[in-house]
PDB file of C-alpha atoms in Angstrom:
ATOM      1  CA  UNK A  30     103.388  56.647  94.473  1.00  0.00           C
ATOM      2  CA  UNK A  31     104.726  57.418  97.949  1.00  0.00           C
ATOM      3  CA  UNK A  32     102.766  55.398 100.129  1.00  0.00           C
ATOM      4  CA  UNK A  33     102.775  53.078 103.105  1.00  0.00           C
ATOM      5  CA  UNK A  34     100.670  49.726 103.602  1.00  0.00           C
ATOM      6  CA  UNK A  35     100.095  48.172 106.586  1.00  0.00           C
ATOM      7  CA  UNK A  36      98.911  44.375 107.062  1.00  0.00           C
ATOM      8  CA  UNK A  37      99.218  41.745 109.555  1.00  0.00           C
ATOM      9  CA  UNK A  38      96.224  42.843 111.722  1.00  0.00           C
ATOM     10  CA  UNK A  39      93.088  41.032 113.262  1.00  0.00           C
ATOM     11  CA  UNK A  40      91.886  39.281 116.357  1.00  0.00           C
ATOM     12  CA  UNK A  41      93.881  37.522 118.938  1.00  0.00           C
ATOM     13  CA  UNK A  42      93.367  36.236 122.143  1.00  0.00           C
ATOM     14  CA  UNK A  43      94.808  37.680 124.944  1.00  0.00           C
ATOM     15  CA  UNK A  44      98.658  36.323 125.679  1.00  0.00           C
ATOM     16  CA  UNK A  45      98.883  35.715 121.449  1.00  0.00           C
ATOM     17  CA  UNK A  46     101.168  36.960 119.146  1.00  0.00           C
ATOM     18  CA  UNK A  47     101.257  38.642 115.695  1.00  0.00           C
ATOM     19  CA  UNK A  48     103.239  40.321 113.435  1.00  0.00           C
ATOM     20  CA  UNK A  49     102.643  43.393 111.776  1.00  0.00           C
ATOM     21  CA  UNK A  50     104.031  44.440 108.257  1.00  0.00           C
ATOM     22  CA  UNK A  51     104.635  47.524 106.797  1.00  0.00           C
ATOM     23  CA  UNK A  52     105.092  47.889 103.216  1.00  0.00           C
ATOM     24  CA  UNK A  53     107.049  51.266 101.586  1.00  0.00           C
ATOM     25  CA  UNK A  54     107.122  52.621  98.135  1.00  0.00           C
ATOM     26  CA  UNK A  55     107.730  55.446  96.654  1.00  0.00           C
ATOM     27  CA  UNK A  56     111.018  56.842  98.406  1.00  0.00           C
ATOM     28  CA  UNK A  57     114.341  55.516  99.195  1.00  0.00           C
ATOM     29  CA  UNK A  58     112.835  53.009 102.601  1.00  0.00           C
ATOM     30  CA  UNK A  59     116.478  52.476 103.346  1.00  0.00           C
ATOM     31  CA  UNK A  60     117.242  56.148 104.202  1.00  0.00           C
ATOM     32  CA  UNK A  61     115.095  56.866 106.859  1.00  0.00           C
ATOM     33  CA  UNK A  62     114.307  56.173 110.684  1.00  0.00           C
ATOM     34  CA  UNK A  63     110.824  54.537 110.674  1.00  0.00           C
ATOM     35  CA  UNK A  64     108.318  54.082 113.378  1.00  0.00           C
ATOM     36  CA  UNK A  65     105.109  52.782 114.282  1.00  0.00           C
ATOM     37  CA  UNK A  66     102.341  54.473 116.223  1.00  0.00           C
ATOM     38  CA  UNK A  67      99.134  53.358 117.913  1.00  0.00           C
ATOM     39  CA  UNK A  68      95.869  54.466 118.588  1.00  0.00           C
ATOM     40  CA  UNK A  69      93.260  52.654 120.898  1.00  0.00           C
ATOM     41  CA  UNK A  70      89.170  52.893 119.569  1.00  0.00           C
ATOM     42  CA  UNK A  71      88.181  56.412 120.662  1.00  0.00           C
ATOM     43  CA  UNK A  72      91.416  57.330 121.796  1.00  0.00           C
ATOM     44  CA  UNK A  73      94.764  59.428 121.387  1.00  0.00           C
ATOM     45  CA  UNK A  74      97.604  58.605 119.526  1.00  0.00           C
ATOM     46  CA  UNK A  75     100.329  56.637 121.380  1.00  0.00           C
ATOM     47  CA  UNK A  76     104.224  56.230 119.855  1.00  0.00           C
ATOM     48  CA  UNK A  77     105.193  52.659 120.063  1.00  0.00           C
ATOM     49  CA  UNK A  78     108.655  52.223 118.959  1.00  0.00           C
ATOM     50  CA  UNK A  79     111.240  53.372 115.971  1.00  0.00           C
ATOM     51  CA  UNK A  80     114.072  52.012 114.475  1.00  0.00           C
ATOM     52  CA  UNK A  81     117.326  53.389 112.417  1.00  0.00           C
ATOM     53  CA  UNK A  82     118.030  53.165 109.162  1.00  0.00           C
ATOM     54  CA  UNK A  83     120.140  49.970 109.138  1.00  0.00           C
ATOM     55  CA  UNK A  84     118.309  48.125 112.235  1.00  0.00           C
ATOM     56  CA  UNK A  85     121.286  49.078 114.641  1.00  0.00           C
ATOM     57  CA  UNK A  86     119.470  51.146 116.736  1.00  0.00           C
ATOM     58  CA  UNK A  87     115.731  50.848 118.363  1.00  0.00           C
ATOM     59  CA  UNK A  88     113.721  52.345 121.081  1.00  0.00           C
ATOM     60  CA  UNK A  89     110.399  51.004 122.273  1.00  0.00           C
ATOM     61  CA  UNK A  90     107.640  52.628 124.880  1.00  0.00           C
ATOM     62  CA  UNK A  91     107.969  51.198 128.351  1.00  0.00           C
ATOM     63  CA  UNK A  92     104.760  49.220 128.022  1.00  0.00           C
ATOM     64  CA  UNK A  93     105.708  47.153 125.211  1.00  0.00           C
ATOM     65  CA  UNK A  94     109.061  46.717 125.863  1.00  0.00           C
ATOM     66  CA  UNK A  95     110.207  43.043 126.286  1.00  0.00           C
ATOM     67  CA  UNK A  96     107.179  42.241 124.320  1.00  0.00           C
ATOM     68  CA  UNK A  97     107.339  43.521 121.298  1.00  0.00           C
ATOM     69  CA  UNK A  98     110.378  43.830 118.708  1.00  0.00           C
ATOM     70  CA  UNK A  99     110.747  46.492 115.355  1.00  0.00           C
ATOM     71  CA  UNK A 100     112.398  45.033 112.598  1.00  0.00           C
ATOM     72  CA  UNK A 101     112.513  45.606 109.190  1.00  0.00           C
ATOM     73  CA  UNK A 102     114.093  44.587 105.648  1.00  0.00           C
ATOM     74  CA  UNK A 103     115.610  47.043 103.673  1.00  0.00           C
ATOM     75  CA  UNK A 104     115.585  44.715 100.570  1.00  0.00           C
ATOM     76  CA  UNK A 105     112.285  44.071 100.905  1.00  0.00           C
ATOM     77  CA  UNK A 106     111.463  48.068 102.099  1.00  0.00           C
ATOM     78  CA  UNK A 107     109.226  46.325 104.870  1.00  0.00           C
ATOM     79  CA  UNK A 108     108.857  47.264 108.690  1.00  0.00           C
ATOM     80  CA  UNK A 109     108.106  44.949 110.784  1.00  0.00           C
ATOM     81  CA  UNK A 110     105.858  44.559 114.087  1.00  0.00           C
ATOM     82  CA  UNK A 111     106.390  41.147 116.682  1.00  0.00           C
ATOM     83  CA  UNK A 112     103.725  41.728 118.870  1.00  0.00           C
ATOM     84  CA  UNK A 113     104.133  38.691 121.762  1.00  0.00           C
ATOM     85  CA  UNK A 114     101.880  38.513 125.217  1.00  0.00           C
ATOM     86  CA  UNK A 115      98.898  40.394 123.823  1.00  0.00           C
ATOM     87  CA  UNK A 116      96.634  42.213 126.555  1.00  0.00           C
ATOM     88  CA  UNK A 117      93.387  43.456 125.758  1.00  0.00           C
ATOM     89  CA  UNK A 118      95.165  47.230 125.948  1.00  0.00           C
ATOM     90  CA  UNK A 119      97.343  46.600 122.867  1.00  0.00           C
ATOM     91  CA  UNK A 120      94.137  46.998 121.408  1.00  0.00           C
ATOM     92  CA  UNK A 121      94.449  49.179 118.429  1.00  0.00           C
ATOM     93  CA  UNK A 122      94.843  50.617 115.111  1.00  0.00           C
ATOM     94  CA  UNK A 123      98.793  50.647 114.305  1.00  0.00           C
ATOM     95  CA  UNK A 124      99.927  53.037 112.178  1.00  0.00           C
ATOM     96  CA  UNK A 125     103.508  52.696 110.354  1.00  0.00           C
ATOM     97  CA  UNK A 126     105.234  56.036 109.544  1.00  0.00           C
ATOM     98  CA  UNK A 127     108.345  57.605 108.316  1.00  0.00           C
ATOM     99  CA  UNK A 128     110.445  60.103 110.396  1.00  0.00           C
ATOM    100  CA  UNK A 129     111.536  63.067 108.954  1.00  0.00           C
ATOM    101  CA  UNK A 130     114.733  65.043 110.219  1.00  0.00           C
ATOM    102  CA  UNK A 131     115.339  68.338 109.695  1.00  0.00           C
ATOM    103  CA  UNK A 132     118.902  69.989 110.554  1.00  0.00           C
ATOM    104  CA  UNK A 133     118.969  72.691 112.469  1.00  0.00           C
ATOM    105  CA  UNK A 134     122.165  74.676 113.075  1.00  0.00           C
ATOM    106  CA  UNK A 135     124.315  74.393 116.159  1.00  0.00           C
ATOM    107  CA  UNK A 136     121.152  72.036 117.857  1.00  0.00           C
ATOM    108  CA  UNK A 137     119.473  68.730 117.478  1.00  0.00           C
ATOM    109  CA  UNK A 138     117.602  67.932 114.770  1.00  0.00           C
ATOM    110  CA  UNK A 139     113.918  67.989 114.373  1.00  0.00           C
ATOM    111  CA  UNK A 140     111.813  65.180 114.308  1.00  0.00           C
ATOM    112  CA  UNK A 141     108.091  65.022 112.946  1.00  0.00           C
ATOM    113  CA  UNK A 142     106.489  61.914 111.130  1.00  0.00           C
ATOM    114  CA  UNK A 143     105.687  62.911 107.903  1.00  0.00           C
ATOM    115  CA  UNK A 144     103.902  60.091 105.676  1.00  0.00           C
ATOM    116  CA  UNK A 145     101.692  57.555 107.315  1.00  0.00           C
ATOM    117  CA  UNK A 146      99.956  54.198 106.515  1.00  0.00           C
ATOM    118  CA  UNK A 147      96.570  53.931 106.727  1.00  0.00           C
ATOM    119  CA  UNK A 148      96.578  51.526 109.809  1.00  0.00           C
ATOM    120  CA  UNK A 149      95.629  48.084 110.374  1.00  0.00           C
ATOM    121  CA  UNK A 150      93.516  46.957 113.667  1.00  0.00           C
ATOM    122  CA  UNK A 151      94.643  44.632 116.155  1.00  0.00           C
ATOM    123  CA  UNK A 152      91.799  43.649 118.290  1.00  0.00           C
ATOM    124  CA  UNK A 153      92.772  41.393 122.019  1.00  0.00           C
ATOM    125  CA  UNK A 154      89.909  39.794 123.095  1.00  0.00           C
ATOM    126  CA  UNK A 155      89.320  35.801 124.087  1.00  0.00           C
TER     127      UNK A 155
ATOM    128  CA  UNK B  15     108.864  60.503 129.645  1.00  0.00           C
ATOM    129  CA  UNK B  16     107.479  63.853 129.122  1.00  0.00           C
ATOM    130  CA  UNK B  17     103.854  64.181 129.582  1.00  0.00           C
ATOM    131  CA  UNK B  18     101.808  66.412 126.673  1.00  0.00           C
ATOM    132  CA  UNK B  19      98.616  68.020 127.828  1.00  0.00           C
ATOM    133  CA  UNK B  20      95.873  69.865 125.361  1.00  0.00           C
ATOM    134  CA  UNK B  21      93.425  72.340 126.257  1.00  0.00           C
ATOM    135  CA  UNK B  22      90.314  72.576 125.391  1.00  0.00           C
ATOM    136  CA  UNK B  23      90.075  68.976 124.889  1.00  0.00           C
ATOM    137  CA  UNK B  24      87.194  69.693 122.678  1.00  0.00           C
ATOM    138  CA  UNK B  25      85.871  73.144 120.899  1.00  0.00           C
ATOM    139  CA  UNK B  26      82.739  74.477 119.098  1.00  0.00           C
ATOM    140  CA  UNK B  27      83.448  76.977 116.496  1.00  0.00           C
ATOM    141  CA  UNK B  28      81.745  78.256 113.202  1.00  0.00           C
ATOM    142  CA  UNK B  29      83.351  78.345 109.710  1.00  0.00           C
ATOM    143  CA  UNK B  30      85.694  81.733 109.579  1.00  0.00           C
ATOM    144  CA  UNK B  31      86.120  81.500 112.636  1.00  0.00           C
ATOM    145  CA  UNK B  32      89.482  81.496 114.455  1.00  0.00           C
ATOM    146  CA  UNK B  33      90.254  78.935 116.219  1.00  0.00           C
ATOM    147  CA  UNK B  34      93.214  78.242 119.151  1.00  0.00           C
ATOM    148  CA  UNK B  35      94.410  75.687 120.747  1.00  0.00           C
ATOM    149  CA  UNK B  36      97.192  75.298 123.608  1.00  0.00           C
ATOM    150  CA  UNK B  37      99.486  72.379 124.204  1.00  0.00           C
ATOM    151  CA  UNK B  38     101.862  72.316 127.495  1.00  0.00           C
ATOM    152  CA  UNK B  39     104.933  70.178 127.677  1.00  0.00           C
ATOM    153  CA  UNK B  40     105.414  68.452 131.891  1.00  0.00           C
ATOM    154  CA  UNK B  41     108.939  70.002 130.891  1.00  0.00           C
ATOM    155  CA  UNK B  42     110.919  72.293 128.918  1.00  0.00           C
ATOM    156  CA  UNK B  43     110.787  70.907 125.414  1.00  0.00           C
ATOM    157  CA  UNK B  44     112.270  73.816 123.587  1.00  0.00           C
ATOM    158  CA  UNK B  45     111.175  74.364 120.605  1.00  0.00           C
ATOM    159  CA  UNK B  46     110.351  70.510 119.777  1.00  0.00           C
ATOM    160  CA  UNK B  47     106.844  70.505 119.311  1.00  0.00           C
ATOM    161  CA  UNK B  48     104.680  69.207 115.857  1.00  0.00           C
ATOM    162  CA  UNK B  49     101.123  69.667 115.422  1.00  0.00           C
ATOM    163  CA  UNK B  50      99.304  66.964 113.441  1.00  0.00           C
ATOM    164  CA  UNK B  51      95.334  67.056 111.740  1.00  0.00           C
ATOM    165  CA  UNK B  52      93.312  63.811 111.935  1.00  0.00           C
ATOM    166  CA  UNK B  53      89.958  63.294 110.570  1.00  0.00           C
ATOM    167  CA  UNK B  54      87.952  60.418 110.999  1.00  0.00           C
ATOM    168  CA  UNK B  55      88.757  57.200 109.833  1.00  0.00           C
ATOM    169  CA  UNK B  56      92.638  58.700 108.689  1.00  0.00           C
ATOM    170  CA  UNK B  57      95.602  58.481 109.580  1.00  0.00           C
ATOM    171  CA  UNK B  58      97.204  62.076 111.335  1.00  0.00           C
ATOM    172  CA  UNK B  59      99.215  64.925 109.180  1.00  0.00           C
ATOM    173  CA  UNK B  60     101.684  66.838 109.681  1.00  0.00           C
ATOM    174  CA  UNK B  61     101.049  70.462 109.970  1.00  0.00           C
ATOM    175  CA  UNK B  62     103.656  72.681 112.069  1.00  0.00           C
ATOM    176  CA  UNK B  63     107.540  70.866 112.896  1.00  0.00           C
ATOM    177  CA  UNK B  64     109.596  72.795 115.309  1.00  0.00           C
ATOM    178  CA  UNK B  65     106.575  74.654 116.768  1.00  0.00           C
ATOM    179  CA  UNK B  66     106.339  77.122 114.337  1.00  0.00           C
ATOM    180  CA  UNK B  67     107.575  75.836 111.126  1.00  0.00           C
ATOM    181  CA  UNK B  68     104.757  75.026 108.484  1.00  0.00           C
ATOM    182  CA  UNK B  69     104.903  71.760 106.503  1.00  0.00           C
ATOM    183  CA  UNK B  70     104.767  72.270 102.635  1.00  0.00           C
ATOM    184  CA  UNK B  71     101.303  71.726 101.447  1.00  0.00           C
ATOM    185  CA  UNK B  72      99.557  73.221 104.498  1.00  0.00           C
ATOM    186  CA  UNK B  73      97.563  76.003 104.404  1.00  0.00           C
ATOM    187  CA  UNK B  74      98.938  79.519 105.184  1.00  0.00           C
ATOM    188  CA  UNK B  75      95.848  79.581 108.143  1.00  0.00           C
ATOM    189  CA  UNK B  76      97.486  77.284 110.100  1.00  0.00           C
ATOM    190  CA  UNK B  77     100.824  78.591 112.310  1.00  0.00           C
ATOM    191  CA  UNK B  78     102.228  77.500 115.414  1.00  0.00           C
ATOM    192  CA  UNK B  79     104.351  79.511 118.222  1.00  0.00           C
ATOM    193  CA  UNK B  80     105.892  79.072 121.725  1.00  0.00           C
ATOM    194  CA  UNK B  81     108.617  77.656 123.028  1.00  0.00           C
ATOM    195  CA  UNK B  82     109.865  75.913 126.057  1.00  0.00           C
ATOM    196  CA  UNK B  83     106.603  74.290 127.781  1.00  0.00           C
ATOM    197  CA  UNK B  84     104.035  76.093 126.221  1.00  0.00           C
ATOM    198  CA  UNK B  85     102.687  76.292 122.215  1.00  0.00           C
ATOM    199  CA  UNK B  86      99.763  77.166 120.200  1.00  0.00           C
ATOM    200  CA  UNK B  87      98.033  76.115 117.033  1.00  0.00           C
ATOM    201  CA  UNK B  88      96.208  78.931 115.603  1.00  0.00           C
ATOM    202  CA  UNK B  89      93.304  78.723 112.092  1.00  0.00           C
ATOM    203  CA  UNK B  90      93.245  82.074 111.444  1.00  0.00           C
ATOM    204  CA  UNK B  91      89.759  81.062 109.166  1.00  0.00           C
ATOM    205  CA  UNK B  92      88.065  77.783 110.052  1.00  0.00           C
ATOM    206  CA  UNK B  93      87.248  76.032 106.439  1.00  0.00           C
ATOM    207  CA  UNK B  94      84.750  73.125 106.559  1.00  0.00           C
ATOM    208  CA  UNK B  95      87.563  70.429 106.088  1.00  0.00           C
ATOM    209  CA  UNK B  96      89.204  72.012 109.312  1.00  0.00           C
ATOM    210  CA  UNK B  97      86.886  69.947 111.575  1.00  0.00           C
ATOM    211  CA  UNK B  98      88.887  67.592 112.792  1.00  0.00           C
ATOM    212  CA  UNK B  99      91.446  66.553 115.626  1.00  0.00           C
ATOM    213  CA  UNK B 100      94.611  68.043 116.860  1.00  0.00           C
ATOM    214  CA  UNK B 101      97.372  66.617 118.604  1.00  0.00           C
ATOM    215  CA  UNK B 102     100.528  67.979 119.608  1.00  0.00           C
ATOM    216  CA  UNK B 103     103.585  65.622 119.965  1.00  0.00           C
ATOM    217  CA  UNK B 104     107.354  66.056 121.361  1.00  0.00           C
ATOM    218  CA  UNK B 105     110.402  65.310 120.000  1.00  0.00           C
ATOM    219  CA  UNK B 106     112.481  66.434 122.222  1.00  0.00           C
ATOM    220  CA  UNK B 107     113.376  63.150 123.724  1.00  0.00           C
ATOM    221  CA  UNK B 108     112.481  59.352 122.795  1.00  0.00           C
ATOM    222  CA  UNK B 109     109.560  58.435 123.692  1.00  0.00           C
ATOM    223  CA  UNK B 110     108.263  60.772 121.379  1.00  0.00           C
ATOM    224  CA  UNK B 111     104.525  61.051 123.262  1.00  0.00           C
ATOM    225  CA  UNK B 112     101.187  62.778 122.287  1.00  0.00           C
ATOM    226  CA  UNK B 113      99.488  64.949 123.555  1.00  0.00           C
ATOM    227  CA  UNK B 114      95.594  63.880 124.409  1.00  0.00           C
ATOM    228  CA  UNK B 115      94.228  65.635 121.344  1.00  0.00           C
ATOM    229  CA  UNK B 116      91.924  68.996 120.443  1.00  0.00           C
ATOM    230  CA  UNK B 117      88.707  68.119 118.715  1.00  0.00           C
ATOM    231  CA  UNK B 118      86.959  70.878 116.465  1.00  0.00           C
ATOM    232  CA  UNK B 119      83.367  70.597 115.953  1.00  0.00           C
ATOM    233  CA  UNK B 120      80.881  72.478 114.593  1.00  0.00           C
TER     234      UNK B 120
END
């Protein structure tokens, strides 16, 4: 089954650290760009940060960079969340997901996420 | 980063209805825009790429258009499981951002 499977969350005090894991099956994990995505109680959804295919390359969302690191293990078809100096804003389900690129002639690519865990909440509070 | 923006950020509608929604890029995006379905508790879906381009398995209701800073996700026929929310999101440039969401009530 294609799937994705998030674990790692739970409660942490503010300034703590965890680390989120992502866990893919189903499709070649090596292949593809993979990203993970946010979303605060209540709220919208907020990208957090991607990485290539073989690690090389990784981009992160200006309020988490510094502070948290992608990774993953393409043995292992894991992604991989260090979350360091927690504030009560990182607060949030965190969603793992696989990009999906499209070619399209004489232009960059298209981009859309098209298979998503089912989340795992990370709650800051002391 | 470019800055997504929804309108309505909420709407009322009846089953059959048809229902659209409007999502403006803070700059021109082209043609870089998906659309994705969340219902409570789940995670999103993907239903348009590329503004206008429907994702296999979605239902022939749904369809996208526009280009440049403004795009709209049109249900020609509201169905019960429709009721959920909307978000637009760019991928025109990393940060890929959101837009706030469109939430469809009954």
């Amino acid at each position: 089954e294609v799937q994705l499977v998030e674990s790692g969350g739970g409660l942490v005090q503010p300034g703590g650290s965890l680390r989120l894991s992502c866990a893919a099956s189903g499709f070649t994990f090596s292949s593809y760009w993979m990203t993970w995505v946010r979303q605060a109680p209540g709220k919208g959804l907020e990208w957090v940060a991607n990485i290539n295919q073989d690690g090389g390359e990784k981009n992160y969302e200006d309020s988490v960079k510094g502070r948290f690191s992608i990774s993953r293990d393409n043995v292992k078809n894991s992604l991989y969340l260090q979350m360091n100096s927690l504030r009560a804003e990182d607060t949030a389900v965190y969603y793992c997901a696989k990009d999906r690129r499209i070619a399209v002639p004489d232009t960059r690519p298209y981009w859309y996420f098209d298979l998503w865990g089912r989340g795992t909440l990370v709650t800051v509070s002391s | 980063d470019i800055q997504m923006t929804q309108s309505p950020s909420s709407l009322s509608a009846s089953v059959g209805d048809r229902a659209t929604f409007t999502c403006r890029a803070s700059q021109s995006i082209s043609t870089y825009l998906n659309w994705y379905q969340q219902k409570p508790g789940k995670a999103p879906e993907v239903l348009i790429y590329g503004a206008s381009n429907v994702q296999s398995g979605v239902p022939s209701r749904f369809s996208g258009s526009g280009s440049g800073t403004d795009f709209t996700l049109t249900i020609s026929s509201l169905q019960a499981e429709d009721f959920a929310t909307y978000y637009c999101q760019q991928s025109y440039s990393v940060s890929w951002t959101f837009g706030q969401g469109t939430k469809v009530e009954i």
